[in-house]
Short mmCIF file of C-alpha atoms in Angstrom, two decimals:
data_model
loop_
_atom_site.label_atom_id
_atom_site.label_comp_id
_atom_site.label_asym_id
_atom_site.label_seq_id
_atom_site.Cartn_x
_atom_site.Cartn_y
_atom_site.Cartn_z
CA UNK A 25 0.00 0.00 0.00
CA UNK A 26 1.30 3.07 -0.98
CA UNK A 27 2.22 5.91 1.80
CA UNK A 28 -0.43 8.36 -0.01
CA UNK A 29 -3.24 5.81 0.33
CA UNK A 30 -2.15 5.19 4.25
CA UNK A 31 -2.81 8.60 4.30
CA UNK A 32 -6.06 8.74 2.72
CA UNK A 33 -6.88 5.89 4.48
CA UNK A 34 -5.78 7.59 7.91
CA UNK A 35 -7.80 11.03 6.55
CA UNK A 36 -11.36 8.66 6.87
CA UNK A 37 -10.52 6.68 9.52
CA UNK A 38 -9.26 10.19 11.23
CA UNK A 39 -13.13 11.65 10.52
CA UNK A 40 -15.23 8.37 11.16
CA UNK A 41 -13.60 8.21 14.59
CA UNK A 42 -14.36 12.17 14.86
CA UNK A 43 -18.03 11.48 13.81
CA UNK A 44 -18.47 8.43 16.16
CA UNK A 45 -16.80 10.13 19.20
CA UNK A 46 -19.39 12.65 19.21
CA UNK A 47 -22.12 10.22 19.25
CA UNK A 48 -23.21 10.86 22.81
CA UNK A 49 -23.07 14.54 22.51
CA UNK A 50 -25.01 14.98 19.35
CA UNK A 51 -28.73 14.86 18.24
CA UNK A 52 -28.95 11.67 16.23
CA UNK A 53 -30.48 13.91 13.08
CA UNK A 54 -27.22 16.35 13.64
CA UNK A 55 -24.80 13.22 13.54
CA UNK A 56 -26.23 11.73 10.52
CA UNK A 57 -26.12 15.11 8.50
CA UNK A 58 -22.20 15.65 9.74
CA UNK A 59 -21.79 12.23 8.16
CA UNK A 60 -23.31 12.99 4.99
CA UNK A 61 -21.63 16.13 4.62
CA UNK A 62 -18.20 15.18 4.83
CA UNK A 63 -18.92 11.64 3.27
CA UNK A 64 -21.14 11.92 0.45
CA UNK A 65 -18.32 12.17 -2.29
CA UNK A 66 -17.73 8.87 -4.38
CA UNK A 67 -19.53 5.57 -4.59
CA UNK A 68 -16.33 4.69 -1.48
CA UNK A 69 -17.67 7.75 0.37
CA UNK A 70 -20.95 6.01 0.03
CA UNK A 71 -19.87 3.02 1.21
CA UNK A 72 -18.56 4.54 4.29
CA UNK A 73 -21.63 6.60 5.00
CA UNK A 74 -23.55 3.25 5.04
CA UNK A 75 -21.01 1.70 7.60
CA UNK A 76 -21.53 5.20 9.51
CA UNK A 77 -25.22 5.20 9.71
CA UNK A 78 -25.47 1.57 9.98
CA UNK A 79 -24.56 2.20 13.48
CA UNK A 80 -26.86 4.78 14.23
CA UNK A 81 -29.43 3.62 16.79
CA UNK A 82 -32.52 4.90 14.81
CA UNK A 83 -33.98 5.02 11.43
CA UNK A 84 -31.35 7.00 9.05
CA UNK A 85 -32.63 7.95 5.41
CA UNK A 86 -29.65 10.39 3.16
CA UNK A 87 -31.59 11.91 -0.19
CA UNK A 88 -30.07 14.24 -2.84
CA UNK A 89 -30.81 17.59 -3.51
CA UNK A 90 -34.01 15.26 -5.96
CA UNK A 91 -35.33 13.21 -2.90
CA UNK A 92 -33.63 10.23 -4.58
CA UNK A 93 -32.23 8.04 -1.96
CA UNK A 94 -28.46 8.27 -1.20
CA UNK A 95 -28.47 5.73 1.95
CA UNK A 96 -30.05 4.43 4.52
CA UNK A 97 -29.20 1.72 7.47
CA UNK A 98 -31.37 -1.44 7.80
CA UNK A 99 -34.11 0.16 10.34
CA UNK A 100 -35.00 2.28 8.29
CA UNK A 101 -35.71 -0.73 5.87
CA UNK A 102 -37.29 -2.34 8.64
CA UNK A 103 -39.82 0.83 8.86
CA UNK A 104 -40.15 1.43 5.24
CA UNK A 105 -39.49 -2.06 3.29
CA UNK A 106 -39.89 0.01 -0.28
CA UNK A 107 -36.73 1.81 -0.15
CA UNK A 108 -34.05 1.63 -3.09
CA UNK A 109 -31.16 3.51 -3.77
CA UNK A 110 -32.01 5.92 -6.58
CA UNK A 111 -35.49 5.38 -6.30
CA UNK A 112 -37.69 9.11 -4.95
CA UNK A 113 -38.11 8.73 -1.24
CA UNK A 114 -42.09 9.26 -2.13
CA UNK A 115 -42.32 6.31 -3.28
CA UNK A 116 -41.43 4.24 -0.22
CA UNK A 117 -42.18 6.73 2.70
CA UNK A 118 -45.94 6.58 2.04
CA UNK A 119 -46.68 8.95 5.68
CA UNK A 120 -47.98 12.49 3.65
CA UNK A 121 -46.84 14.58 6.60
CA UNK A 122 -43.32 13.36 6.07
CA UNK A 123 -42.84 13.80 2.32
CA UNK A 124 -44.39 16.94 2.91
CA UNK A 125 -41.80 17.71 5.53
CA UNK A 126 -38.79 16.35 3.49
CA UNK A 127 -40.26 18.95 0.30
CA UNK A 128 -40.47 21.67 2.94
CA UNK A 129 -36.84 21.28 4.37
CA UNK A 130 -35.37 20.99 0.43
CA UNK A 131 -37.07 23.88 -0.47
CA UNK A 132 -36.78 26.03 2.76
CA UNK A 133 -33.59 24.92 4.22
CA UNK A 134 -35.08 24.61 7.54
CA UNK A 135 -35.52 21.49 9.12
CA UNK A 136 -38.66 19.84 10.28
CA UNK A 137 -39.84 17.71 13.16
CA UNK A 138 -42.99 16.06 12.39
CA UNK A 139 -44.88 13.42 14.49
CA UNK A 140 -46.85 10.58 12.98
CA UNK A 141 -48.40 7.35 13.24
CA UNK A 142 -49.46 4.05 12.30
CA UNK A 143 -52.38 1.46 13.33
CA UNK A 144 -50.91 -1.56 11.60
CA UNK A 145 -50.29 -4.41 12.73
CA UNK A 146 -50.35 -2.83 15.90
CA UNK A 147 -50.50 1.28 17.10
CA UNK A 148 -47.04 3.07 16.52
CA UNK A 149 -46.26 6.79 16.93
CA UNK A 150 -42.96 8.06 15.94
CA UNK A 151 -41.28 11.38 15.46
CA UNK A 152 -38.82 12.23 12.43
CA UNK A 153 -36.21 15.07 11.67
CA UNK A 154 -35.87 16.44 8.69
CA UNK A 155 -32.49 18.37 7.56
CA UNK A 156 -31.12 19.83 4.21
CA UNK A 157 -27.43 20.21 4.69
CA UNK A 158 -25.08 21.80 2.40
CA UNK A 159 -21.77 19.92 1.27
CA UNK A 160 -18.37 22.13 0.53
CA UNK A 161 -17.14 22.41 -2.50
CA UNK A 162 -19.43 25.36 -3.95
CA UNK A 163 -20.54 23.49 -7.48
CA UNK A 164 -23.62 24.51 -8.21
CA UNK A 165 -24.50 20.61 -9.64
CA UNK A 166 -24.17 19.63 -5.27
CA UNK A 167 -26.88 21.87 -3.82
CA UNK A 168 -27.20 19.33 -1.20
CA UNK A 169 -28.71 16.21 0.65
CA UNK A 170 -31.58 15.86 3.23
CA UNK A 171 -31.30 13.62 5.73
CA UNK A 172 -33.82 11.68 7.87
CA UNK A 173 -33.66 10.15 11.22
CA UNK A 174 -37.25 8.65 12.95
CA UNK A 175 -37.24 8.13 16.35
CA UNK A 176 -39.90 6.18 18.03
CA UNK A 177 -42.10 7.34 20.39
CA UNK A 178 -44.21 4.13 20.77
CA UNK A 179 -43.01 3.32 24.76
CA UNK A 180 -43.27 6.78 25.47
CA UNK A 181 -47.24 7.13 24.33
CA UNK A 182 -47.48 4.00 25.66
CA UNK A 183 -46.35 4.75 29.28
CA UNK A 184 -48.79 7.82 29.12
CA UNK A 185 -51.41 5.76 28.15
CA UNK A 186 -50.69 3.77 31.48
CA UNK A 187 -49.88 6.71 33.14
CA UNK A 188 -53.63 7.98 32.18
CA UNK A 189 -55.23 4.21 32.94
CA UNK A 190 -53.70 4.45 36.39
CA UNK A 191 -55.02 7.85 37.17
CA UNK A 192 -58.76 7.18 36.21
CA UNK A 193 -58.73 3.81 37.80
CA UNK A 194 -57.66 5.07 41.03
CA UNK A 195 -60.03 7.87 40.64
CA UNK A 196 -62.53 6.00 40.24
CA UNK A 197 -61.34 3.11 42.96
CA UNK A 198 -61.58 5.89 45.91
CA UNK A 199 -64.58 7.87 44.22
CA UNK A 200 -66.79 4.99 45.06
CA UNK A 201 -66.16 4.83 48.49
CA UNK A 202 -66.02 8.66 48.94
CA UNK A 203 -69.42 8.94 47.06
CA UNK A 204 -71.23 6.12 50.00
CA UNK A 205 -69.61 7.85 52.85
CA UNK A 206 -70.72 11.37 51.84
CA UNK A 207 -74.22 10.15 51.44
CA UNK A 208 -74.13 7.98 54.89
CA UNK A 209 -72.57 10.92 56.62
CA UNK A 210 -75.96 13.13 54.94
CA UNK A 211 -77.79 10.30 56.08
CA UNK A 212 -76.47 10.20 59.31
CA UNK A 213 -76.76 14.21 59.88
CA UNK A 214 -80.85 14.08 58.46
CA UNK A 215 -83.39 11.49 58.05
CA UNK A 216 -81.24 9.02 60.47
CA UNK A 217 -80.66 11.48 63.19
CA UNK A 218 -82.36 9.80 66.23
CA UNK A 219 -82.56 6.25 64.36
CA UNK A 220 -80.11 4.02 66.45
CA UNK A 221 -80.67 1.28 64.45
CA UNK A 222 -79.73 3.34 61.01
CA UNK A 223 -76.97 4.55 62.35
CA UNK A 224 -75.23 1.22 63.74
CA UNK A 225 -76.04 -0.01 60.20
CA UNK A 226 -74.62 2.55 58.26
CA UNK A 227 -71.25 3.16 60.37
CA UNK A 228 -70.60 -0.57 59.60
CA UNK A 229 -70.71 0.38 56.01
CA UNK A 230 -68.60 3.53 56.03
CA UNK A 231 -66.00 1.36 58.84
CA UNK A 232 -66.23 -0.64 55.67
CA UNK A 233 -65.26 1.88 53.08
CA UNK A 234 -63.09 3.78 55.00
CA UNK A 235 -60.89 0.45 54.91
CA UNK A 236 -61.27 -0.21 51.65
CA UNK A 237 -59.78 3.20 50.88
CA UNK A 238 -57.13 2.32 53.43
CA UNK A 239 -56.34 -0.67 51.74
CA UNK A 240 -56.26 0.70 48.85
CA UNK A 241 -53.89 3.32 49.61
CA UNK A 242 -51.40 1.02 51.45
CA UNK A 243 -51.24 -1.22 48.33
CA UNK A 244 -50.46 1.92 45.96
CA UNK A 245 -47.73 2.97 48.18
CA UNK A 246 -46.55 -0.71 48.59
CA UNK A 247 -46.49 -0.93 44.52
CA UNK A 248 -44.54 2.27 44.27
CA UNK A 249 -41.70 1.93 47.15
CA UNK A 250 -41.40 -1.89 44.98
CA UNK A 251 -40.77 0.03 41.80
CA UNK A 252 -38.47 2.61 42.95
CA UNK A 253 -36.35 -0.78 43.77
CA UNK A 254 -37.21 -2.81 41.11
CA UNK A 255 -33.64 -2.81 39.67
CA UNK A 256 -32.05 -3.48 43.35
CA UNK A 257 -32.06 -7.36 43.46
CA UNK A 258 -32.31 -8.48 47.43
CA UNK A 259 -29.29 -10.28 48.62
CA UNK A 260 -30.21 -11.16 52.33
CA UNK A 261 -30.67 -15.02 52.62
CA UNK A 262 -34.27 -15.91 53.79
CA UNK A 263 -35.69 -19.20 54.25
CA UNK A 264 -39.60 -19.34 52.53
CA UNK A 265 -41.38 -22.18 55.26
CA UNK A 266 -41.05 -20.08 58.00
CA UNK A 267 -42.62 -16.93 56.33
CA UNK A 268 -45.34 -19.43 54.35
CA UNK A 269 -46.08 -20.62 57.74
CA UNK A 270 -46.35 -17.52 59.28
CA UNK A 271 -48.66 -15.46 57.07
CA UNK A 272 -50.76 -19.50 57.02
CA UNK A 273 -51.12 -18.92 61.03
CA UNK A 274 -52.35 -14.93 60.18
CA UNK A 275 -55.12 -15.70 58.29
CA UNK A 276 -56.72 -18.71 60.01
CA UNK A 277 -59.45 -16.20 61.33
CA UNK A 278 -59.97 -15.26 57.62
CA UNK A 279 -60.18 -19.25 57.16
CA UNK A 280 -62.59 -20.66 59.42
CA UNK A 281 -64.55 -17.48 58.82
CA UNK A 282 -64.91 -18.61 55.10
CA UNK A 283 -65.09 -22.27 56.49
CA UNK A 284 -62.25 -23.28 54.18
CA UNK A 285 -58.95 -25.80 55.40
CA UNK A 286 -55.36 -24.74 54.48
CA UNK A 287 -52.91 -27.73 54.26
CA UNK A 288 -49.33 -27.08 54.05
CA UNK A 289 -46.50 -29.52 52.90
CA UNK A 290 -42.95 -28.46 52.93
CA UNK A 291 -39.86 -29.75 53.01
CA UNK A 292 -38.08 -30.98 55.94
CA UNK A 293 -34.73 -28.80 55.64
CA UNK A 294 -34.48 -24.79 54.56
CA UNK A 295 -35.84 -23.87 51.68
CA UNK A 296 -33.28 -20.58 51.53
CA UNK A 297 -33.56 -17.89 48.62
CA UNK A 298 -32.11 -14.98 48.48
CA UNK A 299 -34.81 -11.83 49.40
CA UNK A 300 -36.74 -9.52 51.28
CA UNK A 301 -38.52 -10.91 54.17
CA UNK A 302 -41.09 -8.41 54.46
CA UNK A 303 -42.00 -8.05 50.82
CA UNK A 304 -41.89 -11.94 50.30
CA UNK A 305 -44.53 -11.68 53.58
CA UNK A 306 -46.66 -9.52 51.51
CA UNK A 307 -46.28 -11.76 48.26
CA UNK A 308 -47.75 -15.01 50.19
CA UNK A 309 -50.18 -12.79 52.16
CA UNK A 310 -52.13 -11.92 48.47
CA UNK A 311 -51.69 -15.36 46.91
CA UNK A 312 -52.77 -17.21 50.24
CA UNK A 313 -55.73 -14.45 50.87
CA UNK A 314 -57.21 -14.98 46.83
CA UNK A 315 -57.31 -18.59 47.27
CA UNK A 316 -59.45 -18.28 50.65
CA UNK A 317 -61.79 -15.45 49.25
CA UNK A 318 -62.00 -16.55 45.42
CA UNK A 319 -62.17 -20.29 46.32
CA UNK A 320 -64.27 -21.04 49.20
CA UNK A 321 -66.40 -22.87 47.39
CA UNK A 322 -63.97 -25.73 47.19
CA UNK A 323 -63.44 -25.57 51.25
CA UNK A 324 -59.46 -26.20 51.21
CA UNK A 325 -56.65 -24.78 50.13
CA UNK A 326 -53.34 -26.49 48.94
CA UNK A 327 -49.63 -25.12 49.96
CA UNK A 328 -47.11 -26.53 48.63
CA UNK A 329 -43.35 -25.83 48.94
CA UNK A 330 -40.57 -28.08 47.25
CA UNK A 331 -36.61 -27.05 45.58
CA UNK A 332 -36.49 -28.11 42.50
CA UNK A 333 -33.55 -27.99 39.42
CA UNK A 334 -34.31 -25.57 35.94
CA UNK A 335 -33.26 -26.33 32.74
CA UNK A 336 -29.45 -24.32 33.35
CA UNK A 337 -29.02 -26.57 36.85
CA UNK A 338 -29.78 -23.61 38.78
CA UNK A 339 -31.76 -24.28 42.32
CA UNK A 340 -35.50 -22.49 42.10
CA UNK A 341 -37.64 -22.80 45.14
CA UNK A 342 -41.67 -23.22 44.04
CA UNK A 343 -44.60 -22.58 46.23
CA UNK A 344 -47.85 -23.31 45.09
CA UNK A 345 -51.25 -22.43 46.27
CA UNK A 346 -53.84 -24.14 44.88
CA UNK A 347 -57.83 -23.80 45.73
CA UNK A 348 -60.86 -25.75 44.68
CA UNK A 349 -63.33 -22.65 43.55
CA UNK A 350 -65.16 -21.91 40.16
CA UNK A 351 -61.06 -21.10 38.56
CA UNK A 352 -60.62 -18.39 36.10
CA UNK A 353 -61.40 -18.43 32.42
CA UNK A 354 -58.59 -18.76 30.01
CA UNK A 355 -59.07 -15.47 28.44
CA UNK A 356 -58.55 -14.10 31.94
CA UNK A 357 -55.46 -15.42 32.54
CA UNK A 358 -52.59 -13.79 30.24
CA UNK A 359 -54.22 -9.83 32.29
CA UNK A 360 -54.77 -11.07 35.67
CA UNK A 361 -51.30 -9.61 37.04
CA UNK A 362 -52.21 -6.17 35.37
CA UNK A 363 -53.05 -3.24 38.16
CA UNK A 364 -57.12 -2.84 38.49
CA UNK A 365 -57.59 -6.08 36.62
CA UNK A 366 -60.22 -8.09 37.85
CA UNK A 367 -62.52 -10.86 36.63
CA UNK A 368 -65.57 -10.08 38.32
CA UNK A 369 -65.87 -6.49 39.42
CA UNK A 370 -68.70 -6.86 41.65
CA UNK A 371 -67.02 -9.96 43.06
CA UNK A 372 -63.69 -8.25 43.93
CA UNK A 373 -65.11 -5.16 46.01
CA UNK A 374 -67.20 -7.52 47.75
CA UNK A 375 -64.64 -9.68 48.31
CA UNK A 376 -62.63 -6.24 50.01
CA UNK A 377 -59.99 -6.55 46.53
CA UNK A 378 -58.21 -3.34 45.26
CA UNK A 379 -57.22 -4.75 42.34
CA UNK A 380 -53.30 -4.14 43.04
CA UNK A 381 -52.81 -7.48 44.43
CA UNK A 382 -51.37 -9.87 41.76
CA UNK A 383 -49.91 -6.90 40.45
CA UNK A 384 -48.49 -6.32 43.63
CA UNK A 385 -46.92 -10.73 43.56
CA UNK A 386 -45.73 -9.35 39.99
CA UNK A 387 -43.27 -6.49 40.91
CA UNK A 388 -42.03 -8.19 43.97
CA UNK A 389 -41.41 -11.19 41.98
CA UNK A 390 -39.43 -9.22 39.06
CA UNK A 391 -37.47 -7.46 41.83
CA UNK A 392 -36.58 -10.89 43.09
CA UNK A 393 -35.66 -12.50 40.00
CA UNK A 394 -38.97 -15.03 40.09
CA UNK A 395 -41.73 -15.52 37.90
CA UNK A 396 -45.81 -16.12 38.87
CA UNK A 397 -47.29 -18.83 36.62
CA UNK A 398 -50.96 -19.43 36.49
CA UNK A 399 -52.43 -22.86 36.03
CA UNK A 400 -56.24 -22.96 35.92
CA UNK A 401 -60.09 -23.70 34.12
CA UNK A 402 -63.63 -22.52 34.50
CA UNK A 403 -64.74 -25.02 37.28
CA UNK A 404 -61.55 -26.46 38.25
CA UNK A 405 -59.96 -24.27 40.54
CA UNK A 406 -56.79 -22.51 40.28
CA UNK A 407 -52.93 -22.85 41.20
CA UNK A 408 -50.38 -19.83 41.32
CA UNK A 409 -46.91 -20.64 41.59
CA UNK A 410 -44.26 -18.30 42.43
CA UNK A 411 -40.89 -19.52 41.56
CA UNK A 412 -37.86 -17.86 43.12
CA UNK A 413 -34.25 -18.63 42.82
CA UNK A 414 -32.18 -20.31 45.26
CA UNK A 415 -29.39 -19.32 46.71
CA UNK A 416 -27.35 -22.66 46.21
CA UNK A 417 -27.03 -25.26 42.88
CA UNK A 418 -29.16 -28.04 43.16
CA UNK A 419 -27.26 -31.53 42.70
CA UNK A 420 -27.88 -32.92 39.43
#
């Protein structure tokens, strides 16, 4: 190789490497039109524009001064299938408000941001930037190229979406109870006034409410203290029979009330993972507390605990609670962990449910590294099964 292409040779590595070290500090729109400017020169200046934006993290589209594509990196093909090289960008961006946006940016020199969207196969919003930018040189015949980057906005419309779920199903969760105790409190202060009876009745209902909205409350704030740790995996050792066993012995009012039996079978030794006592206390608490409300029909209720080996020889402890009610529709089944969720509505508040608790087993489970599956048919009863990961190898 001669010492004039080393240095030609040197000259593109020299700007790729000053292109790519200003990733981080540059829009992505801004570092594909840098590219294109000092790249778009010779069919090998094209080539190493499409190893530069090949790399870019978003959609990247490079037109000439004709819309006629220059470039662009496979997610843009992903978004846009139709796109050839030499081909007008018209024909395979088929979203008006962006061709309109890339005529507006040749023709004005100003670049464009333009949102837009799509409802097939499924809902997708993205945002795009438009840019003409000027190459050196000064011939006339290179006016310049307009480049394209898309960025997409899906997760973000999708957490407001959830965002704007939450807020009118908690709305509507405490506007319930608010609504009776405003009108027993009325009550209380008018037609009830010197009815002992009434009244008796009616502060049962609002002690009722009241906890309800307590409830309520404690599992929001439970739900959002587990998210702000979600990504902080517990380390402490705990063993799970003692804490089963435990929150088993706290709800045997709640049993014989509902007239239902709770067997437990466990292991002889420790059954150790590595956790958070307290929020692992909550997790049985829901599980064990569904299968006595939802299935007292079927007057017992299964616990099982056993270690068992996965697929990658790793130790994962399993306990299973199991009742003998009416079980849950399969349709039901792939939502029931989502917050507010609930198969029968009038059931639930009945029942004293906020909603929040499977979704509640759900977060403390990701935070711990486990999973919930859900085994269960219309008139069969159901079994939930959190599986956790041990803290030792189980012997193959």
């Amino acid at each position: 190789m001669s010492a004039s292409d080393d240095g030609a040779d040197q000259g593109w590595v020299g700007r790729l490497s000053r292109l790519l070290g200003s990733r981080e500090e540059e829009e992505h729109a801004a570092l594909a039109a840098r590219a294109a400017n000092e790249l778009v020169r010779s069919p090998t200046d094209i080539a190493l524009l499409d190893a530069v934006i090949s790399g870019m993290p978003d959609p990247v589209v490079v037109l000439d001064q004709d819309c006629r594509v220059i470039a662009f990196n496979a997610k843009a093909a992903v978004i846009a299938p139709a796109l050839r090289r030499g081909e007008p960008a018209s024909i395979a961006l088929r979203m008006p408000e962006l061709v309109e946006a890339i005529r507006e940016a040749g023709l004005t020199g100003k670049s464009q941001r333009i949102e837009f969207s799509a409802r097939l196969p499924s809902p997708q919003w993205s945002e795009a930037f438009v840019a003409r930018v000027g190459l050196a040189g000064g011939e006339a015949s290179r006016a310049g190229i307009v480049v394209i980057t898309v960025h997409d906005l899906t997760p973000i419309r999708r957490v407001e979406e959830m965002r704007a779920d939450f807020v009118a199903n908690v709305s509507h969760e405490l506007r319930t109870p608010l609504a009776a105790l405003t009108g027993f409190i009325e009550t209380l202060q008018g037609p009830a006034r010197d009815d002992p009876a009434a009244r008796a009745r009616f502060l049962d209902i609002m002690q009722a409410q009241a906890w309800r909205m307590a409830r309520l409350i404690d599992d929001l704030l439970s739900l959002s203290r587990i998210e702000l740790r979600a990504h902080q995996r517990p380390d402490t050792p705990v063993d799970l029979i003692p804490i089963v066993r435990q929150v088993v012995d706290g709800l045997q009012t709640l049993a014989r009330d509902r007239d239902v039996a709770i067997e437990v079978t466990a292991p002889v030794g420790p059954l150790m993972v590595p956790g958070d006592r307290d929020e692992l206390t909550r997790l049985f608490e829901n599980l064990i507390e569904n299968g006595l409300k939802y299935g007292a029909s079927g007057k017992r209720v299964d616990i099982v605990l056993v270690a068992a080996a996965t697929a990658d020889g790793t130790g994962e402890a399993r306990v299973s609670v199991r009742d003998y009610g009416p079980g849950i529709a399969a349709e039901h089944l792939p939502r029931l962990t989502e917050r507010f969720y609930r198969v029968d509505v009038g059931e639930s508040r009945t029942q004293g449910g906020t909603g929040l608790g499977l979704a509640l087993v759900k977060h403390i489970l990701n935070r711990h590294h486990g999973r919930l599956t859900i085994d269960s048919k219309a008139g069969a009863g159901a079994t939930f099964t959190a599986r956790l990961p041990m803290t030792e190898k189980m012997p193959r």
